[in-house]
Amino acid sequence: MRMLRLATPALLGAAGLAILDLAAGPVAAKPTATTPVPATPAPTLPGTQTFGAPNKTLPGAASLPPAPSKDPNADLAYGAYQRGFYVTAFKEATKRLETNKTDFPAMTLLAELYSQGLGVRQDPARAAEWYRLAANLGDPHAAATLGMMQIEGRGVPKDQAAGRALLEKAAARADATASYNLALILLGTGAPADLTRAVDLLRQAAHQELAPAQHALGVLYLQGRGTAKDPTKAAEWFRRAADNGDLPGEVEYSILLFNGEGVAKDEARAARYFRHAAFRGNAVAQNRVARLYASGRGVQKNLVEAAAWDMAARAQGLSDAWLTQAVSGLNAEEKARAERLAADRAGP
C-alpha cells in the first residue's frame, strides 16, 4: 500500500541551509519527496529486491496485525508469515477459513500474500477481494489497505472517493496508517478545516509510534501549518521519528540539534545523528557530515573523511563546491583512502 509523503522544509528551506554558516554559499539540499508508506511491508524473499516488487512497497510500515486469539495454536498462519514460510502461511490461513468463514485476520493474511506474491502468484485483484471481505467484517487494517488500492487503481478500478471513504472508516477505528494517509490527502487540499483535521490525524498516528507520521507532524509544527508554529514540538517529534527509524526525521532532528532550534544546541550529538543517517545512505546527511569533518564542528577535523563523505553524496547527485575547495589539498595517498572509504559506504 502506497501513500503520499510530506516534503521536508528543513531540508529545503532556511533551516537546512543554515547548517554550516562557515561556508560561503551553503549547499541547498536536494528535495526529499516523502514517499508513501505501505500499511504492510513486503518481507524480502531470498534472491529478491523488495523495492523492485510490482507494487513498489517500501519498508518501514506497520506489520500485519496479530491474530486476535490468545491461543498460540490459532496463530500458526501469522507465525509462518513472520518467519518467511509463506506457503505454510497460505495453507494455514486457508484451513482456518474452512472452519470459520468470518475469520477476517486470515482473510487479511491471504490478501497480503496475494498482494505481495508471497507463496502464491502475485494477484492484486484477488488481494483486493480478500481485503474487501475482511474490511466488510470490520478489519480496519484491510479497509486501510483496500482504500489505498482504490485510490491508486491497483487490483481494482481507480476510485478516489471510495478509497477515501475506506480510509475514513479505518481511521475512525484508530488504524495508524489510515490516519496518516488520510491526513496527507487532507493536507493536499489546503483548506483550513482540512489542515486542522490533518494535524489531529497525524497526532493520532504519531502517538501510535508510526514514524512517518511523527516526521510529518514535526514538519507541520516547524512550518506552523495547521497548527501554531512550535520548533520545540517539531524537534521532539523529529527525535521520536528518528528513534523509530525514520530517515527524513533523523536528518531533520540533526539539523535542529546543530542549529539549536527547538532544542539545546549540541553539535557533537548532531554529528552522531548525521553520521547515522549518512551511513544509511542519505545524501543530505552525507554532505553535512562531510562539512562537519572539513570544519571540525562536532567531530575532529579529518579531511580524508570529509572527502569520502563528499564523494558519497556526489554519487547521489549532491555536489558542493565549498567542499571541493576544502579538500583540494589532499595528496594522492589521502585521495585514494577517501575513494576506498566512499566505495565501502556506497554499499553493494
CSV table of C-alpha atoms in Angstrom, one decimal:
chain,number,residue,atom,x,y,z
A,1,MET,CA,0.0,0.0,0.0
A,2,ARG,CA,1.3,3.4,-1.0
A,3,MET,CA,0.9,6.8,0.4
A,4,LEU,CA,1.9,10.4,-0.1
A,5,ARG,CA,4.6,11.9,1.9
A,6,LEU,CA,5.2,15.5,3.0
A,7,ALA,CA,8.1,17.5,1.7
A,8,THR,CA,10.5,18.4,4.4
A,9,PRO,CA,11.0,22.1,5.0
A,10,ALA,CA,14.2,22.0,6.9
A,11,LEU,CA,15.9,20.1,4.1
A,12,LEU,CA,14.5,22.5,1.5
A,13,GLY,CA,14.5,25.8,3.3
A,14,ALA,CA,16.5,28.1,5.6
A,15,ALA,CA,17.0,25.7,8.4
A,16,GLY,CA,18.7,23.2,6.2
A,17,LEU,CA,20.9,25.9,4.6
A,18,ALA,CA,22.0,27.3,8.0
A,19,ILE,CA,23.7,24.1,9.0
A,20,LEU,CA,27.2,25.4,8.5
A,21,ASP,CA,27.5,29.2,8.3
A,22,LEU,CA,31.2,29.0,7.9
A,23,ALA,CA,30.8,28.0,4.2
A,24,ALA,CA,30.3,30.7,1.6
A,25,GLY,CA,27.2,29.8,-0.4
A,26,PRO,CA,26.0,26.7,1.5
A,27,VAL,CA,24.6,23.9,-0.5
A,28,ALA,CA,20.9,23.6,-0.9
A,29,ALA,CA,19.8,20.1,-0.1
A,30,LYS,CA,18.0,18.0,-2.6
A,31,PRO,CA,14.2,17.8,-2.1
A,32,THR,CA,13.2,14.7,-0.4
A,33,ALA,CA,9.8,13.8,-1.5
A,34,THR,CA,8.1,12.0,1.2
A,35,THR,CA,7.2,8.6,-0.2
A,36,PRO,CA,4.0,6.7,0.5
A,37,VAL,CA,4.3,4.3,3.4
A,38,PRO,CA,2.5,1.0,3.0
A,39,ALA,CA,0.2,-0.5,5.5
A,40,THR,CA,2.0,-3.8,5.3
A,41,PRO,CA,5.7,-4.3,4.5
A,42,ALA,CA,6.9,-6.8,1.9
A,43,PRO,CA,9.2,-9.3,3.6
A,44,THR,CA,12.2,-9.7,1.4
A,45,LEU,CA,12.3,-13.1,-0.3
A,46,PRO,CA,15.7,-14.8,-0.8
A,47,GLY,CA,17.1,-13.5,-4.1
A,48,THR,CA,14.6,-10.7,-4.5
A,49,GLN,CA,14.7,-7.0,-4.1
A,50,THR,CA,11.8,-5.6,-2.1
A,51,PHE,CA,12.0,-2.2,-3.8
A,52,GLY,CA,11.5,-3.9,-7.1
A,53,ALA,CA,8.2,-5.5,-6.3
A,54,PRO,CA,5.5,-4.6,-8.8
A,55,ASN,CA,3.5,-2.7,-6.1
A,56,LYS,CA,6.6,-0.8,-5.0
A,57,THR,CA,6.1,-1.5,-1.4
A,58,LEU,CA,8.6,0.4,0.8
A,59,PRO,CA,9.9,-0.7,4.2
A,60,GLY,CA,9.2,1.0,7.5
A,61,ALA,CA,5.5,0.4,7.7
A,62,ALA,CA,3.4,-1.3,10.3
A,63,SER,CA,3.4,-5.1,10.2
A,64,LEU,CA,0.3,-7.2,9.7
A,65,PRO,CA,-1.8,-7.1,12.8
A,66,PRO,CA,-1.5,-10.2,15.0
A,67,ALA,CA,-4.3,-12.7,15.1
A,68,PRO,CA,-6.7,-11.7,17.9
A,69,SER,CA,-6.8,-15.1,19.6
A,70,LYS,CA,-4.6,-15.6,22.6
A,71,ASP,CA,-4.4,-19.3,21.7
A,72,PRO,CA,-0.9,-19.8,20.2
A,73,ASN,CA,-2.3,-22.7,18.1
A,74,ALA,CA,-4.6,-20.3,16.4
A,75,ASP,CA,-1.6,-18.1,15.2
A,76,LEU,CA,0.2,-20.7,13.1
A,77,ALA,CA,-0.6,-18.8,9.9
A,78,TYR,CA,0.8,-15.5,11.2
A,79,GLY,CA,3.7,-17.2,12.8
A,80,ALA,CA,4.6,-18.8,9.5
A,81,TYR,CA,4.2,-15.5,7.7
A,82,GLN,CA,6.5,-13.7,10.1
A,83,ARG,CA,9.2,-16.4,9.7
A,84,GLY,CA,9.0,-16.2,6.0
A,85,PHE,CA,7.2,-19.6,5.4
A,86,TYR,CA,4.7,-18.1,3.0
A,87,VAL,CA,3.3,-21.4,1.5
A,88,THR,CA,2.7,-22.6,5.0
A,89,ALA,CA,1.1,-19.3,6.0
A,90,PHE,CA,-1.2,-19.6,2.9
A,91,LYS,CA,-2.2,-23.2,3.8
A,92,GLU,CA,-2.9,-22.4,7.5
A,93,ALA,CA,-4.9,-19.3,6.7
A,94,THR,CA,-7.0,-21.3,4.1
A,95,LYS,CA,-7.5,-24.0,6.7
A,96,ARG,CA,-8.8,-21.5,9.2
A,97,LEU,CA,-11.3,-20.1,6.8
A,98,GLU,CA,-12.6,-23.6,6.1
A,99,THR,CA,-13.7,-23.9,9.7
A,100,ASN,CA,-14.6,-20.2,10.3
A,101,LYS,CA,-15.9,-18.2,7.3
A,102,THR,CA,-15.7,-14.9,9.2
A,103,ASP,CA,-12.0,-15.2,10.3
A,104,PHE,CA,-11.0,-11.8,9.0
A,105,PRO,CA,-7.4,-11.9,10.2
A,106,ALA,CA,-6.9,-15.0,8.0
A,107,MET,CA,-8.6,-13.1,5.1
A,108,THR,CA,-6.2,-10.2,5.6
A,109,LEU,CA,-3.3,-12.5,5.6
A,110,LEU,CA,-4.4,-14.2,2.3
A,111,ALA,CA,-4.8,-10.7,0.8
A,112,GLU,CA,-1.3,-9.7,1.8
A,113,LEU,CA,0.2,-12.9,0.3
A,114,TYR,CA,-1.6,-12.3,-3.0
A,115,SER,CA,-0.7,-8.6,-2.9
A,116,GLN,CA,3.0,-9.2,-2.5
A,117,GLY,CA,3.2,-12.5,-4.4
A,118,LEU,CA,4.5,-14.4,-1.3
A,119,GLY,CA,4.0,-18.2,-1.5
A,120,VAL,CA,1.5,-17.6,-4.4
A,121,ARG,CA,1.5,-15.9,-7.7
A,122,GLN,CA,1.0,-12.2,-7.2
A,123,ASP,CA,-2.6,-11.2,-8.0
A,124,PRO,CA,-3.7,-7.7,-6.9
A,125,ALA,CA,-7.3,-8.4,-7.9
A,126,ARG,CA,-7.6,-11.4,-5.7
A,127,ALA,CA,-5.8,-9.5,-2.9
A,128,ALA,CA,-8.4,-6.7,-3.2
A,129,GLU,CA,-11.2,-9.3,-3.0
A,130,TRP,CA,-9.8,-10.7,0.3
A,131,TYR,CA,-9.2,-7.2,1.7
A,132,ARG,CA,-12.7,-6.3,0.9
A,133,LEU,CA,-14.1,-9.3,2.6
A,134,ALA,CA,-12.0,-8.6,5.7
A,135,ALA,CA,-12.9,-4.9,5.7
A,136,ASN,CA,-16.6,-5.7,5.5
A,137,LEU,CA,-16.2,-7.9,8.6
A,138,GLY,CA,-14.7,-4.9,10.4
A,139,ASP,CA,-10.9,-5.2,9.9
A,140,PRO,CA,-9.6,-1.6,9.8
A,141,HIS,CA,-6.2,-2.7,8.5
A,142,ALA,CA,-7.9,-4.3,5.5
A,143,ALA,CA,-10.0,-1.3,5.0
A,144,ALA,CA,-7.0,1.0,5.0
A,145,THR,CA,-5.1,-1.1,2.5
A,146,LEU,CA,-8.1,-1.5,0.2
A,147,GLY,CA,-8.7,2.2,0.4
A,148,MET,CA,-5.2,3.0,-0.9
A,149,MET,CA,-5.5,0.3,-3.6
A,150,GLN,CA,-8.7,2.1,-4.8
A,151,ILE,CA,-7.0,5.4,-4.8
A,152,GLU,CA,-4.2,4.0,-6.8
A,153,GLY,CA,-6.3,1.8,-9.0
A,154,ARG,CA,-4.3,-1.3,-8.1
A,155,GLY,CA,-6.2,-4.5,-8.4
A,156,VAL,CA,-9.5,-2.6,-8.5
A,157,PRO,CA,-10.9,0.3,-10.7
A,158,LYS,CA,-9.4,3.7,-9.6
A,159,ASP,CA,-12.0,5.4,-7.3
A,160,GLN,CA,-10.7,8.3,-5.2
A,161,ALA,CA,-14.0,8.8,-3.3
A,162,ALA,CA,-14.4,5.2,-2.4
A,163,GLY,CA,-10.8,4.9,-1.4
A,164,ARG,CA,-11.0,7.9,0.8
A,165,ALA,CA,-14.2,6.6,2.4
A,166,LEU,CA,-12.4,3.4,3.4
A,167,LEU,CA,-9.6,5.4,4.9
A,168,GLU,CA,-12.1,7.4,6.9
A,169,LYS,CA,-13.6,4.1,8.1
A,170,ALA,CA,-10.3,2.7,9.1
A,171,ALA,CA,-9.1,6.0,10.7
A,172,ALA,CA,-12.2,6.1,12.8
A,173,ARG,CA,-11.1,2.8,14.2
A,174,ALA,CA,-7.6,4.2,15.0
A,175,ASP,CA,-5.7,2.5,12.3
A,176,ALA,CA,-2.4,4.4,12.2
A,177,THR,CA,-1.6,4.1,8.6
A,178,ALA,CA,-5.1,5.1,7.5
A,179,SER,CA,-4.9,8.1,9.8
A,180,TYR,CA,-1.6,9.0,8.2
A,181,ASN,CA,-2.7,8.5,4.6
A,182,LEU,CA,-5.9,10.4,5.2
A,183,ALA,CA,-4.0,13.3,6.8
A,184,LEU,CA,-1.7,13.7,3.9
A,185,ILE,CA,-4.7,13.7,1.5
A,186,LEU,CA,-6.3,16.4,3.6
A,187,LEU,CA,-3.1,18.4,3.6
A,188,GLY,CA,-3.2,18.5,-0.2
A,189,THR,CA,-6.4,20.4,-0.2
A,190,GLY,CA,-5.1,23.4,1.6
A,191,ALA,CA,-8.5,24.1,3.3
A,192,PRO,CA,-8.0,25.4,6.9
A,193,ALA,CA,-10.5,22.9,8.3
A,194,ASP,CA,-8.8,20.1,6.5
A,195,LEU,CA,-5.4,21.2,7.8
A,196,THR,CA,-6.6,21.2,11.4
A,197,ARG,CA,-8.1,17.8,11.0
A,198,ALA,CA,-4.9,16.5,9.3
A,199,VAL,CA,-2.9,17.6,12.3
A,200,ASP,CA,-5.3,15.7,14.6
A,201,LEU,CA,-5.0,12.6,12.5
A,202,LEU,CA,-1.2,12.8,12.4
A,203,ARG,CA,-1.1,13.2,16.2
A,204,GLN,CA,-3.3,10.0,16.4
A,205,ALA,CA,-0.9,8.1,14.2
A,206,ALA,CA,2.2,9.6,15.8
A,207,HIS,CA,1.1,8.6,19.3
A,208,GLN,CA,0.8,5.1,17.9
A,209,GLU,CA,4.6,5.4,17.1
A,210,LEU,CA,4.1,5.5,13.3
A,211,ALA,CA,7.5,7.1,12.4
A,212,PRO,CA,6.4,8.8,9.1
A,213,ALA,CA,3.5,10.4,10.9
A,214,GLN,CA,5.9,11.6,13.6
A,215,HIS,CA,8.1,13.1,11.0
A,216,ALA,CA,5.1,14.7,9.1
A,217,LEU,CA,3.8,16.2,12.4
A,218,GLY,CA,7.2,17.7,13.1
A,219,VAL,CA,7.2,19.3,9.6
A,220,LEU,CA,3.8,20.9,10.3
A,221,TYR,CA,5.0,22.3,13.7
A,222,LEU,CA,8.1,23.6,12.1
A,223,GLN,CA,6.1,25.3,9.3
A,224,GLY,CA,3.2,26.4,11.5
A,225,ARG,CA,0.8,24.8,9.1
A,226,GLY,CA,-2.5,23.6,10.5
A,227,THR,CA,-1.2,24.4,14.0
A,228,ALA,CA,0.8,27.1,15.8
A,229,LYS,CA,4.5,27.1,14.8
A,230,ASP,CA,6.4,25.4,17.6
A,231,PRO,CA,10.1,24.4,16.9
A,232,THR,CA,10.3,22.7,20.3
A,233,LYS,CA,7.4,20.3,19.4
A,234,ALA,CA,8.9,19.9,15.9
A,235,ALA,CA,12.2,18.8,17.4
A,236,GLU,CA,10.5,16.4,19.8
A,237,TRP,CA,8.6,14.7,17.0
A,238,PHE,CA,11.6,14.6,14.7
A,239,ARG,CA,13.5,12.9,17.5
A,240,ARG,CA,10.8,10.3,18.1
A,241,ALA,CA,10.6,9.7,14.3
A,242,ALA,CA,14.4,9.3,14.2
A,243,ASP,CA,14.4,6.9,17.1
A,244,ASN,CA,11.8,4.9,15.3
A,245,GLY,CA,13.9,4.6,12.2
A,246,ASP,CA,12.6,7.4,10.0
A,247,LEU,CA,15.4,8.7,7.9
A,248,PRO,CA,14.0,12.1,7.0
A,249,GLY,CA,13.1,12.6,10.6
A,250,GLU,CA,16.6,11.8,11.6
A,251,VAL,CA,18.1,14.4,9.2
A,252,GLU,CA,15.6,17.0,10.4
A,253,TYR,CA,16.4,16.4,14.0
A,254,SER,CA,20.2,16.6,13.2
A,255,ILE,CA,19.7,20.0,11.6
A,256,LEU,CA,17.7,21.4,14.6
A,257,LEU,CA,20.3,20.0,17.0
A,258,PHE,CA,23.1,21.6,15.1
A,259,ASN,CA,21.3,25.0,14.8
A,260,GLY,CA,19.9,24.9,18.4
A,261,GLU,CA,16.4,25.4,17.0
A,262,GLY,CA,13.7,24.0,19.3
A,263,VAL,CA,16.3,22.0,21.2
A,264,ALA,CA,19.5,22.8,23.0
A,265,LYS,CA,22.4,23.3,20.5
A,266,ASP,CA,24.6,20.2,20.6
A,267,GLU,CA,27.0,19.9,17.6
A,268,ALA,CA,28.6,16.7,18.8
A,269,ARG,CA,25.2,15.0,19.2
A,270,ALA,CA,24.0,16.4,15.9
A,271,ALA,CA,27.1,14.9,14.3
A,272,ARG,CA,26.3,11.5,15.7
A,273,TYR,CA,22.8,11.7,14.2
A,274,PHE,CA,24.1,13.0,10.9
A,275,ARG,CA,26.7,10.1,10.7
A,276,HIS,CA,24.0,7.5,11.4
A,277,ALA,CA,21.8,8.9,8.6
A,278,ALA,CA,24.8,9.2,6.3
A,279,PHE,CA,25.7,5.5,6.8
A,280,ARG,CA,22.1,4.7,6.0
A,281,GLY,CA,22.6,6.4,2.6
A,282,ASN,CA,21.0,9.8,3.0
A,283,ALA,CA,22.8,12.2,0.6
A,284,VAL,CA,22.0,15.3,2.6
A,285,ALA,CA,23.4,13.8,5.8
A,286,GLN,CA,26.5,12.6,3.9
A,287,ASN,CA,27.0,16.2,2.7
A,288,ARG,CA,26.6,17.6,6.2
A,289,VAL,CA,28.9,15.1,7.7
A,290,ALA,CA,31.5,16.0,5.1
A,291,ARG,CA,31.2,19.6,6.0
A,292,LEU,CA,31.5,18.8,9.7
A,293,TYR,CA,34.7,16.8,9.1
A,294,ALA,CA,36.1,19.6,6.9
A,295,SER,CA,35.4,22.3,9.5
A,296,GLY,CA,36.0,20.3,12.7
A,297,ARG,CA,32.5,21.1,14.0
A,298,GLY,CA,31.0,18.3,16.3
A,299,VAL,CA,33.8,16.0,15.2
A,300,GLN,CA,37.6,16.1,15.0
A,301,LYS,CA,38.7,17.7,11.7
A,302,ASN,CA,39.5,15.0,9.2
A,303,LEU,CA,39.8,16.0,5.5
A,304,VAL,CA,40.0,12.3,4.3
A,305,GLU,CA,36.7,11.6,6.0
A,306,ALA,CA,35.3,14.9,4.6
A,307,ALA,CA,36.4,13.9,1.0
A,308,ALA,CA,35.0,10.4,1.4
A,309,TRP,CA,31.5,11.6,2.5
A,310,ASP,CA,31.6,14.3,-0.2
A,311,MET,CA,32.2,11.6,-2.8
A,312,ALA,CA,29.3,9.5,-1.4
A,313,ALA,CA,27.0,12.5,-1.6
A,314,ARG,CA,28.2,13.4,-5.1
A,315,ALA,CA,27.5,9.8,-6.2
A,316,GLN,CA,23.9,10.6,-5.4
A,317,GLY,CA,23.9,13.9,-7.3
A,318,LEU,CA,24.5,16.3,-4.4
A,319,SER,CA,27.6,18.4,-5.3
A,320,ASP,CA,29.3,21.0,-3.1
A,321,ALA,CA,31.8,23.5,-4.5
A,322,TRP,CA,32.8,24.6,-1.0
A,323,LEU,CA,33.8,21.0,-0.1
A,324,THR,CA,35.7,20.6,-3.3
A,325,GLN,CA,37.8,23.5,-2.3
A,326,ALA,CA,38.1,22.4,1.3
A,327,VAL,CA,39.6,19.0,0.4
A,328,SER,CA,41.6,20.1,-2.6
A,329,GLY,CA,44.9,19.9,-0.7
A,330,LEU,CA,44.8,16.1,-0.2
A,331,ASN,CA,47.8,14.2,-1.6
A,332,ALA,CA,47.4,11.2,-3.8
A,333,GLU,CA,47.5,8.6,-1.0
A,334,GLU,CA,44.9,10.5,1.0
A,335,LYS,CA,42.6,10.8,-2.0
A,336,ALA,CA,43.0,7.0,-2.6
A,337,ARG,CA,42.0,6.4,1.0
A,338,ALA,CA,39.0,8.6,0.7
A,339,GLU,CA,38.0,6.9,-2.5
A,340,ARG,CA,38.2,3.5,-0.8
A,341,LEU,CA,36.1,4.7,2.1
A,342,ALA,CA,33.5,6.2,-0.3
A,343,ALA,CA,33.3,2.9,-2.2
A,344,ASP,CA,32.8,1.0,1.0
A,345,ARG,CA,30.0,3.3,2.1
A,346,ALA,CA,28.2,3.1,-1.3
A,347,GLY,CA,27.2,-0.5,-0.4
A,348,PRO,CA,26.8,-3.5,-2.8
